[in-house]
Coordinates of C-alpha atoms in Angstrom, one line a residue:
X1 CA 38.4 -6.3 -26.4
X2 CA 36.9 -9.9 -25.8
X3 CA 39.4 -12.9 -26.7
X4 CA 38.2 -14.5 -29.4
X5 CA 40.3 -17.9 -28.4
X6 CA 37.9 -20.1 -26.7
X7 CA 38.8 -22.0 -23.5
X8 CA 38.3 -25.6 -23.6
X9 CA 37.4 -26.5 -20.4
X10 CA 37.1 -25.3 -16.9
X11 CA 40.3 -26.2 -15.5
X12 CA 42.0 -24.1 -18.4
X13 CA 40.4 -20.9 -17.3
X14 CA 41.2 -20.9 -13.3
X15 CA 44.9 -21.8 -14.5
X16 CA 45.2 -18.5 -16.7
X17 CA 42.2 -16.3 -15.3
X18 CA 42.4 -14.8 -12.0
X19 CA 39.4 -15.6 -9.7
X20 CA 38.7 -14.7 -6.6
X21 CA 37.1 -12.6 -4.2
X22 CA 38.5 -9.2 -5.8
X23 CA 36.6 -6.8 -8.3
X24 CA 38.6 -8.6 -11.1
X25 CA 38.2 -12.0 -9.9
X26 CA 34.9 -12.0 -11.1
X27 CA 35.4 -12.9 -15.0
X28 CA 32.5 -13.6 -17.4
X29 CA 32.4 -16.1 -20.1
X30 CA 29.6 -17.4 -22.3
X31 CA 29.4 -21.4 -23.9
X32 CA 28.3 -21.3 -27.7
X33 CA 25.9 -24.8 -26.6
X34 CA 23.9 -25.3 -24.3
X35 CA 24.9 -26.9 -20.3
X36 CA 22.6 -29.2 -18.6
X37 CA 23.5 -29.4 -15.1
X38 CA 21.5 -31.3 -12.6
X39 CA 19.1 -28.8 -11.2
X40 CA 20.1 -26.6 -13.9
X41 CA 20.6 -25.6 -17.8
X42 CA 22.7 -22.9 -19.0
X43 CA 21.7 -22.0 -22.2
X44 CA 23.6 -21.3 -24.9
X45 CA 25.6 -17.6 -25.3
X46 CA 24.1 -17.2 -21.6
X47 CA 26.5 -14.8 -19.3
X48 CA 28.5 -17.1 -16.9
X49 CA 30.4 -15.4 -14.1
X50 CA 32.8 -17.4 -12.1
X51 CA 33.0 -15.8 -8.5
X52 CA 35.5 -18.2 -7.0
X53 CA 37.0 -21.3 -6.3
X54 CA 36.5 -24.0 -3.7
X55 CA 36.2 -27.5 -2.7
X56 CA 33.0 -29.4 -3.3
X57 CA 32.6 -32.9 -1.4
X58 CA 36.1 -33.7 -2.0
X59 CA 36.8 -32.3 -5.8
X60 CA 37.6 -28.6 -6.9
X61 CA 35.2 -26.7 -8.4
X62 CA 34.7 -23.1 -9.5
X63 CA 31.5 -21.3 -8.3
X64 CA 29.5 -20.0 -11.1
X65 CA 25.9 -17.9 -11.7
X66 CA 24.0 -16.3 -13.8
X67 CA 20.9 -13.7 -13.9
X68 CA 17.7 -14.4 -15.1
X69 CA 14.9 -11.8 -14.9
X70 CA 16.8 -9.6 -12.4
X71 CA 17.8 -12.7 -10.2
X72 CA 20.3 -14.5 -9.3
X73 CA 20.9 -18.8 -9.8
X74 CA 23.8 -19.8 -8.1
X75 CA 25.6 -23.2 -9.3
X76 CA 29.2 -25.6 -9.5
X77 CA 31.3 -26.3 -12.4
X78 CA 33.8 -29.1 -11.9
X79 CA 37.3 -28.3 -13.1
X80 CA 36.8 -31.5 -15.8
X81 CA 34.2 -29.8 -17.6
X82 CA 34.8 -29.3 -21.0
X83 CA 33.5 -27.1 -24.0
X84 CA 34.4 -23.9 -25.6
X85 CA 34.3 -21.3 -23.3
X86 CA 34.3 -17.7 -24.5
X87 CA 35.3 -14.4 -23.2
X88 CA 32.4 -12.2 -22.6
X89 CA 32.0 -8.4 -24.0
X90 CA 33.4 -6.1 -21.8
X91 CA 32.1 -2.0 -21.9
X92 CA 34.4 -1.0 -18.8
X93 CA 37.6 1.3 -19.4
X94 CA 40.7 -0.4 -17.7
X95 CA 44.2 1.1 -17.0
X96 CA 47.1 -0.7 -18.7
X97 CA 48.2 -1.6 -15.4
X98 CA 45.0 -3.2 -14.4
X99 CA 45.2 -4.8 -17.6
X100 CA 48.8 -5.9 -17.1
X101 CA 47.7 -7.1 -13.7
X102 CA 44.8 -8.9 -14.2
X103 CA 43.1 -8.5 -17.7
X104 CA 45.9 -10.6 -19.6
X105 CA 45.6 -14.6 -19.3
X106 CA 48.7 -16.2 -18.8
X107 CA 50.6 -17.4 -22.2
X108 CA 47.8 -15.1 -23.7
X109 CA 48.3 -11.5 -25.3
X110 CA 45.0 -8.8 -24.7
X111 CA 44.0 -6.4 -27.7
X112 CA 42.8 -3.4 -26.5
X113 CA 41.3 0.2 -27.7
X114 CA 42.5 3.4 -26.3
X115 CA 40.2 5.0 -24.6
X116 CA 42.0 7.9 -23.1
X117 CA 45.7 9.2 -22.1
X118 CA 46.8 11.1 -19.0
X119 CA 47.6 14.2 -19.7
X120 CA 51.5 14.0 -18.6
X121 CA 51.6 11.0 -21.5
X122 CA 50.6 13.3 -24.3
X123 CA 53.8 15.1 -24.8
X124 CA 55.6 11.6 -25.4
X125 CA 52.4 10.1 -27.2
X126 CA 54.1 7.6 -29.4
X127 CA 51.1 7.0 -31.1
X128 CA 50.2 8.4 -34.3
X129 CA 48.0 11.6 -34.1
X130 CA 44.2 10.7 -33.6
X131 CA 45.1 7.0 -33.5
X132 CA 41.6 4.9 -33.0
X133 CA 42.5 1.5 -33.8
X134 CA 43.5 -1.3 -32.0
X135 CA 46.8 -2.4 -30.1
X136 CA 48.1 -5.8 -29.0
X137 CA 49.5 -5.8 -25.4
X138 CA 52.1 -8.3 -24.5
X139 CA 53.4 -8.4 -21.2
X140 CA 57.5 -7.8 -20.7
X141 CA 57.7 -9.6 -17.2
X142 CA 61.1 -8.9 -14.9
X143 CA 61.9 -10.4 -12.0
X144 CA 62.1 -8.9 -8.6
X145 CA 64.9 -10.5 -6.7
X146 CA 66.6 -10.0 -3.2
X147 CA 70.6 -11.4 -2.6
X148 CA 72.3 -12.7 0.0
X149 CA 74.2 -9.7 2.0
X150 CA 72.2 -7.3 0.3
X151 CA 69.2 -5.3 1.3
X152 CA 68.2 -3.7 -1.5
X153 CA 66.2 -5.5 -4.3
X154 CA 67.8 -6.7 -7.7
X155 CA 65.5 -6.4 -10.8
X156 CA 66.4 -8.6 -13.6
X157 CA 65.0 -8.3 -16.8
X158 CA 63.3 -11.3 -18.3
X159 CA 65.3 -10.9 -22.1
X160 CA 68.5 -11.7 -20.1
X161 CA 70.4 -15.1 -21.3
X162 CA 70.4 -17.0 -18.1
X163 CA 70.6 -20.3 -16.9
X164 CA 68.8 -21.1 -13.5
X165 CA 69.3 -23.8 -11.2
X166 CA 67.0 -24.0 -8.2
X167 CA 69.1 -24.6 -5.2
X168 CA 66.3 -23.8 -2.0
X169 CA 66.6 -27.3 -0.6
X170 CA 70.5 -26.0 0.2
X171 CA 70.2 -22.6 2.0
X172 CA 68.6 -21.6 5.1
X173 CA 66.2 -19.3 3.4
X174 CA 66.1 -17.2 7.0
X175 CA 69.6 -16.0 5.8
X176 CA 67.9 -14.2 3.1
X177 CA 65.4 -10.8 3.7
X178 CA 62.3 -11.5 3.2
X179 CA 60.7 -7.9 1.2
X180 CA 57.2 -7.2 2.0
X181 CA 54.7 -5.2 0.3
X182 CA 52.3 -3.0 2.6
X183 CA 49.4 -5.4 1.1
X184 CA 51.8 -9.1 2.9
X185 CA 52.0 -6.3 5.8
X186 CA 48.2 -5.5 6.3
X187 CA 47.3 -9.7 5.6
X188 CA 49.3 -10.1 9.3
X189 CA 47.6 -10.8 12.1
X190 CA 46.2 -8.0 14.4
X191 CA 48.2 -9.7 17.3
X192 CA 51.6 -9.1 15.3
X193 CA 51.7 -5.4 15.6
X194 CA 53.3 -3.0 16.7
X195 CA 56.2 -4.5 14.5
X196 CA 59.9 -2.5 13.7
X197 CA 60.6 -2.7 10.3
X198 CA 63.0 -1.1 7.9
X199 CA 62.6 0.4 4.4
X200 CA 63.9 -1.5 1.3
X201 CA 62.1 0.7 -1.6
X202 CA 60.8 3.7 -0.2
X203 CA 57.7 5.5 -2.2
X204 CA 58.1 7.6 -5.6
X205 CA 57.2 11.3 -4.4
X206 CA 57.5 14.1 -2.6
X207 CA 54.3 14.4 -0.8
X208 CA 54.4 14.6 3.1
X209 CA 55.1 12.4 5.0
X210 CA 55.7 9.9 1.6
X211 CA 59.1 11.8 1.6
X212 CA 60.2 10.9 4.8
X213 CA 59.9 7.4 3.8
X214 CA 63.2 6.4 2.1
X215 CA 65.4 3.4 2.0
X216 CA 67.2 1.9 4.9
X217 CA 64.7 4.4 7.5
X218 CA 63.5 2.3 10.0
X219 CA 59.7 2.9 11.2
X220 CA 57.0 1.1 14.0
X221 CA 54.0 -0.2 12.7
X222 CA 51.4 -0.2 14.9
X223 CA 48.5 -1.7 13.7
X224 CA 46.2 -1.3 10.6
X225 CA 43.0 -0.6 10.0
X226 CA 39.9 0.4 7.9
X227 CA 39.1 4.3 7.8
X228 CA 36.9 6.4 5.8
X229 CA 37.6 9.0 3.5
X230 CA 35.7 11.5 1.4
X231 CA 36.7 11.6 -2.0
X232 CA 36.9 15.4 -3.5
X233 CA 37.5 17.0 -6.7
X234 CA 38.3 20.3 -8.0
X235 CA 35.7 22.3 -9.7
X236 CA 36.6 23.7 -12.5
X237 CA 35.7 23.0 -16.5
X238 CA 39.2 22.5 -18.0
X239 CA 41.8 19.4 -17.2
X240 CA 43.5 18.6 -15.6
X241 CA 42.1 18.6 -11.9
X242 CA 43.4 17.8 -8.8
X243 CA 41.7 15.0 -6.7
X244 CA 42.0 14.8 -3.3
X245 CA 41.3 12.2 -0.1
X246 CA 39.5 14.1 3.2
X247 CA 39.7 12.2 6.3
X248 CA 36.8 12.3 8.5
X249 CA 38.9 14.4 11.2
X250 CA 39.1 17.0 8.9
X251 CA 38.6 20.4 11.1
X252 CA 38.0 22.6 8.8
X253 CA 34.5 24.1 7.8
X254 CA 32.4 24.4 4.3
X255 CA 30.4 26.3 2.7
X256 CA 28.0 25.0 0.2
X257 CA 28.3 26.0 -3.7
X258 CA 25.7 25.0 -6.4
X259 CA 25.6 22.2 -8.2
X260 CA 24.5 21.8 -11.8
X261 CA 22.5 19.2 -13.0
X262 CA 22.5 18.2 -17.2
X263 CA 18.9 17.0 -17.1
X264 CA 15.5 16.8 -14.9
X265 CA 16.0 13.1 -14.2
X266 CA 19.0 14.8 -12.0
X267 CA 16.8 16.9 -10.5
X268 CA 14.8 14.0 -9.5
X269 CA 18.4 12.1 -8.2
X270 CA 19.7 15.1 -6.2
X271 CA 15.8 15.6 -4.7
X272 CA 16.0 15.2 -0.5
X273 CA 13.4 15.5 2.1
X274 CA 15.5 17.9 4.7
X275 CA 15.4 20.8 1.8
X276 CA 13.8 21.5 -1.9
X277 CA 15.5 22.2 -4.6
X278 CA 15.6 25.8 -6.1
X279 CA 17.3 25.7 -9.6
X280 CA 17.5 28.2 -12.7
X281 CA 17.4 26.9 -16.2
X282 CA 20.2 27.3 -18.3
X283 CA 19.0 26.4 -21.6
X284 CA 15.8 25.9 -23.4
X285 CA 13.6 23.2 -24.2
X286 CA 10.8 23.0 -26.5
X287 CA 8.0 20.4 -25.2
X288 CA 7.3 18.1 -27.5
X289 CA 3.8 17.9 -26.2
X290 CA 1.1 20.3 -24.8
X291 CA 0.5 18.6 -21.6
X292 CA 4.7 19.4 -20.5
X293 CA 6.2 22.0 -19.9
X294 CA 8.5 24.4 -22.2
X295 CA 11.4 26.0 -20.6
X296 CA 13.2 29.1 -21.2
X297 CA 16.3 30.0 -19.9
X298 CA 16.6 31.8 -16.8
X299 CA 12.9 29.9 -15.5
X300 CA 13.0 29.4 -11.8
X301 CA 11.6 26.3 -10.7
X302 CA 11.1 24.4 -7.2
X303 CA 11.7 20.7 -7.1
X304 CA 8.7 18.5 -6.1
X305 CA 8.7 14.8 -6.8
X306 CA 8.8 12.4 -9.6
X307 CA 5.4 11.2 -11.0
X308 CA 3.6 9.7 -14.3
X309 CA 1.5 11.7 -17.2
X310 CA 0.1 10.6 -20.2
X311 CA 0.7 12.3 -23.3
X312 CA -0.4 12.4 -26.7
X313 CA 2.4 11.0 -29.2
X314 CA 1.8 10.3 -32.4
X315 CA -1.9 9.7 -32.3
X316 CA -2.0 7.6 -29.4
X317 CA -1.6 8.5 -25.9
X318 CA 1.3 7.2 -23.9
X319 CA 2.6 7.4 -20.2
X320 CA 5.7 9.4 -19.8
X321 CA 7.5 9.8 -16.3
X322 CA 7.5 13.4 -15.5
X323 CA 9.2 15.3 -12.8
X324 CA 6.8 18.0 -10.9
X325 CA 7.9 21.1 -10.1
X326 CA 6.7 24.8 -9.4
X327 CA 7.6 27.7 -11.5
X328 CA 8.4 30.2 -9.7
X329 CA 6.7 33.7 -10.9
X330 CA 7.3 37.2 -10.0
X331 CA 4.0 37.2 -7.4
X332 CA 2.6 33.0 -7.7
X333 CA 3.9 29.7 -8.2
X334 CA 2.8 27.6 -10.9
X335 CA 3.0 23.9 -11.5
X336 CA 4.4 22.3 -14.4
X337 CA 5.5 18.8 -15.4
X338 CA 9.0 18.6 -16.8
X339 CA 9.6 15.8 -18.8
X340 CA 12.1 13.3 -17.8
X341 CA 14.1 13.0 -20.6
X342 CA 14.4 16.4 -20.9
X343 CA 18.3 17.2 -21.5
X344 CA 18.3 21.2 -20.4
X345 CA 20.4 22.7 -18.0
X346 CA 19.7 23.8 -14.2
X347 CA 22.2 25.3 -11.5
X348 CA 21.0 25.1 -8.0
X349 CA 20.3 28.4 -6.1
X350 CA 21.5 28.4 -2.6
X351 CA 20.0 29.9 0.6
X352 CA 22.1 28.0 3.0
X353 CA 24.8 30.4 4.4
X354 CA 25.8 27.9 7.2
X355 CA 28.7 26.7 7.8
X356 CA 30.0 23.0 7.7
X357 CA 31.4 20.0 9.0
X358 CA 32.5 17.1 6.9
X359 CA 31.1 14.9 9.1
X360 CA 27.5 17.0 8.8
X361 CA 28.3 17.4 4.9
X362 CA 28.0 13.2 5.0
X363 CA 25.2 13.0 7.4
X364 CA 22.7 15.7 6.2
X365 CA 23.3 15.3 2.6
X366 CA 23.5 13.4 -0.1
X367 CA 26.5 13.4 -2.1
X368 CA 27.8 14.7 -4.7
X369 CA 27.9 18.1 -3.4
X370 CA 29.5 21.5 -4.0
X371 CA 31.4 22.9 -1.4
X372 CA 34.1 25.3 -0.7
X373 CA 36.5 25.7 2.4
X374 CA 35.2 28.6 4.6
X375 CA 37.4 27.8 7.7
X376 CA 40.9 26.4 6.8
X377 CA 42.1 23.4 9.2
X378 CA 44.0 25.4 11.7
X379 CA 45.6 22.0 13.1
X380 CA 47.2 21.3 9.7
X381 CA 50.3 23.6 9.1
X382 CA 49.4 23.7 5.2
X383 CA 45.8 23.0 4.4
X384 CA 46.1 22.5 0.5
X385 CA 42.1 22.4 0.9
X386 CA 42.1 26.1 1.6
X387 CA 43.7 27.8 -1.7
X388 CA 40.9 25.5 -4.2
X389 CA 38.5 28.0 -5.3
X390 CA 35.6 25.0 -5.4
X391 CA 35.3 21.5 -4.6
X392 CA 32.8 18.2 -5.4
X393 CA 32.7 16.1 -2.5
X394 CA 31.9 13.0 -4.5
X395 CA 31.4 9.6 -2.4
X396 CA 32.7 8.3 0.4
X397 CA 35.1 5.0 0.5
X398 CA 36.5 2.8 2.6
X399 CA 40.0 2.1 2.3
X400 CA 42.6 0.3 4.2
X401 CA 45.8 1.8 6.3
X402 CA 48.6 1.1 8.4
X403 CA 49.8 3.3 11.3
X404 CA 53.3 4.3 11.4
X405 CA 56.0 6.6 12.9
X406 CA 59.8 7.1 12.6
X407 CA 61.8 4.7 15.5
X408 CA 64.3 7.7 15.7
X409 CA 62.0 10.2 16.5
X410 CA 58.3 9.1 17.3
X411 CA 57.0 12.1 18.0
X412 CA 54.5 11.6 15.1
X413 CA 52.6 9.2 13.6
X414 CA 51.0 9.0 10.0
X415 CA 48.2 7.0 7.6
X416 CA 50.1 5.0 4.7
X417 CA 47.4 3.7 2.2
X418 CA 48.1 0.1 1.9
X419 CA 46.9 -0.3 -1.6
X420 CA 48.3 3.3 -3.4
X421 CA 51.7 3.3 -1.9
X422 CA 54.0 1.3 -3.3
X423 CA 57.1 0.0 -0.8
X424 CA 58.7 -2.8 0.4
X425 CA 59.7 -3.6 4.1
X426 CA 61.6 -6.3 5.6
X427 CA 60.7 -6.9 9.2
X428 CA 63.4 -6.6 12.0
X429 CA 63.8 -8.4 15.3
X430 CA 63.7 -5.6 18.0
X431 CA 60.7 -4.6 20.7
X432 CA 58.9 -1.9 20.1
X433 CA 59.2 0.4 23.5
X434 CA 55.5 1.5 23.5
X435 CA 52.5 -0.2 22.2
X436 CA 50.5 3.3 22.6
X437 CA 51.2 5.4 19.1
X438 CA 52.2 9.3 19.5
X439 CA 49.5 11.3 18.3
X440 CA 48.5 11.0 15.1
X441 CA 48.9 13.8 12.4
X442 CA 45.7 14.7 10.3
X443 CA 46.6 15.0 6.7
X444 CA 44.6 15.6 3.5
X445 CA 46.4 12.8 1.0
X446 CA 45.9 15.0 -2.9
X447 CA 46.0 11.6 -5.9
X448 CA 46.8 11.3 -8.9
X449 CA 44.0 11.0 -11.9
X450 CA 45.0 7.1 -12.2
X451 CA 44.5 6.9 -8.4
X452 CA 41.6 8.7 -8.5
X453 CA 40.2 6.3 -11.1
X454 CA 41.3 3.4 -9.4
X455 CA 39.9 4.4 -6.0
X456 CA 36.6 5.0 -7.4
X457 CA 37.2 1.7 -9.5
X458 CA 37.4 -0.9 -6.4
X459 CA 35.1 1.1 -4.4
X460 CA 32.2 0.8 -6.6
X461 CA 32.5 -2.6 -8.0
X462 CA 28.4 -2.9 -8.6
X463 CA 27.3 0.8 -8.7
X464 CA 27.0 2.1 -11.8
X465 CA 25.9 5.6 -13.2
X466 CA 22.0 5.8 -13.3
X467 CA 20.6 5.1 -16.9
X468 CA 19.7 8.3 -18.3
X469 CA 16.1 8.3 -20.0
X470 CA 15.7 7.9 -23.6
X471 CA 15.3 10.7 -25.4
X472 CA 11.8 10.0 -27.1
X473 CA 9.1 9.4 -25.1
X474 CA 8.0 5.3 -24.9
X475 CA 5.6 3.3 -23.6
X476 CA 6.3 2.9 -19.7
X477 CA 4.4 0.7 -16.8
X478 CA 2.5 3.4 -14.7
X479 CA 3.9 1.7 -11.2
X480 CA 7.4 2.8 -12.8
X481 CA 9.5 3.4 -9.9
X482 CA 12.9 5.2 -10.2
X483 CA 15.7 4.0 -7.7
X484 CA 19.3 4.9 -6.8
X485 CA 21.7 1.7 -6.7
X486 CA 22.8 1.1 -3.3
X487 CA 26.8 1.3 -3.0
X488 CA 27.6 -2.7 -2.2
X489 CA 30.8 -3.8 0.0
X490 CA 33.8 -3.4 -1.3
X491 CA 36.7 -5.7 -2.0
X492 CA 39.6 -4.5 -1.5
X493 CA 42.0 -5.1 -4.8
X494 CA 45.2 -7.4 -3.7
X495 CA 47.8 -7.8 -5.3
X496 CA 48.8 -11.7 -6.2
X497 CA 51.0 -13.6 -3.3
X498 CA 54.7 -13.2 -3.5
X499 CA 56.1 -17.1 -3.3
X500 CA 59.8 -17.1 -2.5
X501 CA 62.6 -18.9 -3.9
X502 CA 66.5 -19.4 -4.2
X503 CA 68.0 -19.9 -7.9
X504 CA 71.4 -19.5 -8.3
X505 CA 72.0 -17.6 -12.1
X506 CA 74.8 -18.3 -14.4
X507 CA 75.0 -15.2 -17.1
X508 CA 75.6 -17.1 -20.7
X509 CA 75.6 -13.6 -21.9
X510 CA 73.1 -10.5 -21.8
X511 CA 70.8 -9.7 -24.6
X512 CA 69.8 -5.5 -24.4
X513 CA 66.5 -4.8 -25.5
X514 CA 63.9 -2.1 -25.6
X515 CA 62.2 -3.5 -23.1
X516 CA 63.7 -1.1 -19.7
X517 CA 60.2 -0.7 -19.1
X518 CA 58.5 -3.2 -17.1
X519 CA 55.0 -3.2 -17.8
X520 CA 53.9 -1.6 -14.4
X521 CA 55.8 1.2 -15.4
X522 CA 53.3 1.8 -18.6
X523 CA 50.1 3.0 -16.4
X524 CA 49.4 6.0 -19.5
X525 CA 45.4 4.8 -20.2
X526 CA 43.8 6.7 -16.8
X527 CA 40.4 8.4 -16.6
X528 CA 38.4 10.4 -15.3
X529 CA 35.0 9.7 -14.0
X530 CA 33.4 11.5 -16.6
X531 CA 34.9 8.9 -19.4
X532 CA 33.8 6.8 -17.0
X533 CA 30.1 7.3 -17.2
X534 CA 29.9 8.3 -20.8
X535 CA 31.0 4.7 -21.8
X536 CA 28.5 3.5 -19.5
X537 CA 25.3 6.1 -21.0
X538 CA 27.1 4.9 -24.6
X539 CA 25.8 1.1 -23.7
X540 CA 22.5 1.8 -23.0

């Protein structure tokens, strides 16, 4: 929910508001007056996003636009300007830890809605039953530690009764280890690797090779990297479902499946040059005029193109946008005009019996697509790929990875996901004997429904679901032309910089709380994709 606390000037926000060049550094605010800048006026209540910070000609500012009439005006506000700065509406659904993360302001609290639970929350659901108001998140904040002579990492609770001296300028802070996350890891140079380094807090899990990654193991990192991956999903219409990550050197074959589209304006979205489209209705529809077409269930139809048709509504004629198609008859074809806003049901009928590549999947066709494995990956020793009955290969990403393998016995290498695995390294001081990695081991990585979210989260930063056509005709321009959104770059989500000190802690006495939860621990509001995009229809 927005906060309804104004900011009173620039400077306050980049001091409590993260900004920057990740999908959450982008916040939007609005000013209740209006701005008048010198090539430019902001206008009262008018969306503001600030995109980052910089230096202008020798003073800080934050850089700031706004859209007008589908484009863009670019401008600087100095960190002195003042005014009441609101918090803009936001219709997205977050995780509590993206909200713990990045969605609470410093010395500010965040109310929230809940949206949705993960499925392994509900059996500990302290919420009342069919709860649907709203909650107040503050943050319980600990403190992640490392001691002298110790390797392991000391978590102190932020309720304890302490009194902290600062006492860096006294110690040689090279006496201390220095923990890394695999996000400080991948921000080294390219010219640092291969590096040795050894395991303070090994992963949560027992997925291979995760498990192989526990404390005090010591593994070669030889370089990192970007890679692609095909996100896939299990078909099947009850919860929960398993999500997996396909790596491009995936050997294994597919065969396709059928897809089902909800209305024709998917038709017209999953429409392709190499092929048409042969679906089957699976429900009715009653035409609400003469000129379109009724359909029954079981009607055959063959996919042609998207067009424009004016129709009689209400008295007065009107131009619709219409998707042409051919019924298919026992001996003929006939053509009809489907309507676009026409919410029916089709499955696709398949002809295709070929067999697949991943690689031709991504080429060929345009995803989402149904598949199902027809040729297990003989090169993995258990291709969990093999035993799903059916499978949406959804989109592919982009995501970042380091290589690794054990320094006892390198006869493997593996991916680790920089941004999904959570472990700390230190770094230790011995040559790596080869610079050339053993080969590399293809595996399929299966996620979790939060990671699943969050993958597709900071993939897609500016692609949204298409809108879905209203469901009464209106009046519409006849050059109407309907267009995918084109997936942008991605930036990858980072997690803030670690700064280290040395305090030394006197324990006045220790006050025991509730709070042995830390807040990252709380990650319970996940959701799928189909939340997701029904928040996003509910908007427009």
């Amino acid at each position: 929910m927005a906060d309804k606390t104004p900011y009173l000037s620039i400077e306050e926000i980049t001091r409590k508001v993260s900004i920057g060049p990740t999908r959450f550094g982008h916040p939007c605010f609005f000013c209740p007056e209006d701005i008048k800048l010198a090539n430019l006026t902001i206008k009262h209540g008018e969306q503001i996003t600030f995109n980052s910070v910089e230096e202008v000609n020798g003073t800080m500012a934050v850089n700031c636009g706004v859209v007008r009439n589908n484009r863009s005006h670019s401008f600087t506000f100095p960190l002195s300007q003042e005014g009441k700065f609101y918090e803009c509406e936001d219709d997205q659904i977050y995780t509590l830890k993206e909200i713990a993360e990045w969605k609470i302001p410093k010395s500010r609290n965040r109310i929230v809605k809940l949206s949705n639970t993960l499925h392994m929350w509900e059996a500990s659901n302290p919420l009342p039953e069919n709860f649907d108001g709203c909650l107040t998140l503050t943050p319980v904040y600990e403190v992640q530690a490392v001691m002298k002579f110790r390797k392991d990492i000391v978590h102190i609770l932020s309720d304890l009764d302490v009194e902290v001296k600062d006492i860096t300028d006294c110690y040689d802070i090279s006496s201390f280890l220095q923990p890394l996350s695999l996000e400080d890891v991948f921000e080294r140079t390219s010219k640092e690797f291969p590096m040795v380094a050894e395991i303070m807090e090994g992963p949560q899990g027992s997925q291979k090779p995760y498990n192989l990654l526990c404390t005090g193991k010591e593994i070669v990192i030889y370089k990192k990297y970007q890679a692609k991956r095909v996100l896939a999903s299990e078909i099947r219409s009850d919860f929960p479902k398993r999500h997996f990550l396909i790596p491009m050197s995936y050997k294994g074959k597919f065969k396709r499946r059928p897809r089902e589209f909800p209305t024709a304006y998917d038709l017209e979205i999953a429409r392709s040059e190499k092929e048409q489209l042969h679906v089957v209705a699976t429900k009715a529809f009653d035409s609400p005029h003469r000129e379109l077409f009724s359909v029954s269930v079981g009607d055959q139809f063959l996919v042609q193109q998207c067009q424009t048709s004016e129709v009689l509504y209400e008295g007065r004629k009107k131009v619709v946008d219409v998707l042409a198609c051919e019924q298919i008859l026992s001996d003929t074809y006939k053509k009809v005009l489907l309507p676009m806003y026409m919410e029916g049901g089709f499955v696709e009928v398949i002809h295709d019996k070929k067999r697949y590549q991943l690689s031709e999947i991504c080429k060929e066709f345009r995803l989402p697509f149904n598949v199902k494995v027809s040729v297990r990956d003989l090169s993995i020793r258990d291709d969990v790929l093999a035993a799903v009955p059916g499978l949406q290969l959804e989109e592919e990403i982009t995501d970042s990875y380091l290589l690794i393998s054990s320094v006892s016995s390198p006869v493997d290498s593996w991916e680790i996901p920089v941004y999904r695995l959570n472990m700390s390294v230190h770094l230790l001081s011995k040559n790596v004997q080869t610079v050339v990695p053993p080969a590399t081991k293809t595996t399929v990585e299966e996620i979790s429904e939060e990671q699943y979210y969050m993958v597709r989260r900071y993939e897609n930063q500016t692609l949204y679901p298409p809108p879905r056509p209203p469901k009464k005709p209106t009046m519409l321009s006849p050059n109407t032309l309907f267009a995918v959104p084109t997936q942008m770059a991605s930036d990858v989500l980072q997690a803030p910089k670690v700064r280290y000190r040395i305090f030394s802690f006197v324990f006045k006495s220790i006050t025991i709380t509730g709070h042995f939860l830390s807040v990252y621990s709380l990650c319970f509001t996940c959701v799928s994709l189909w939340h997701l995009t029904q928040m996003a229809l509910s908007s427009l």
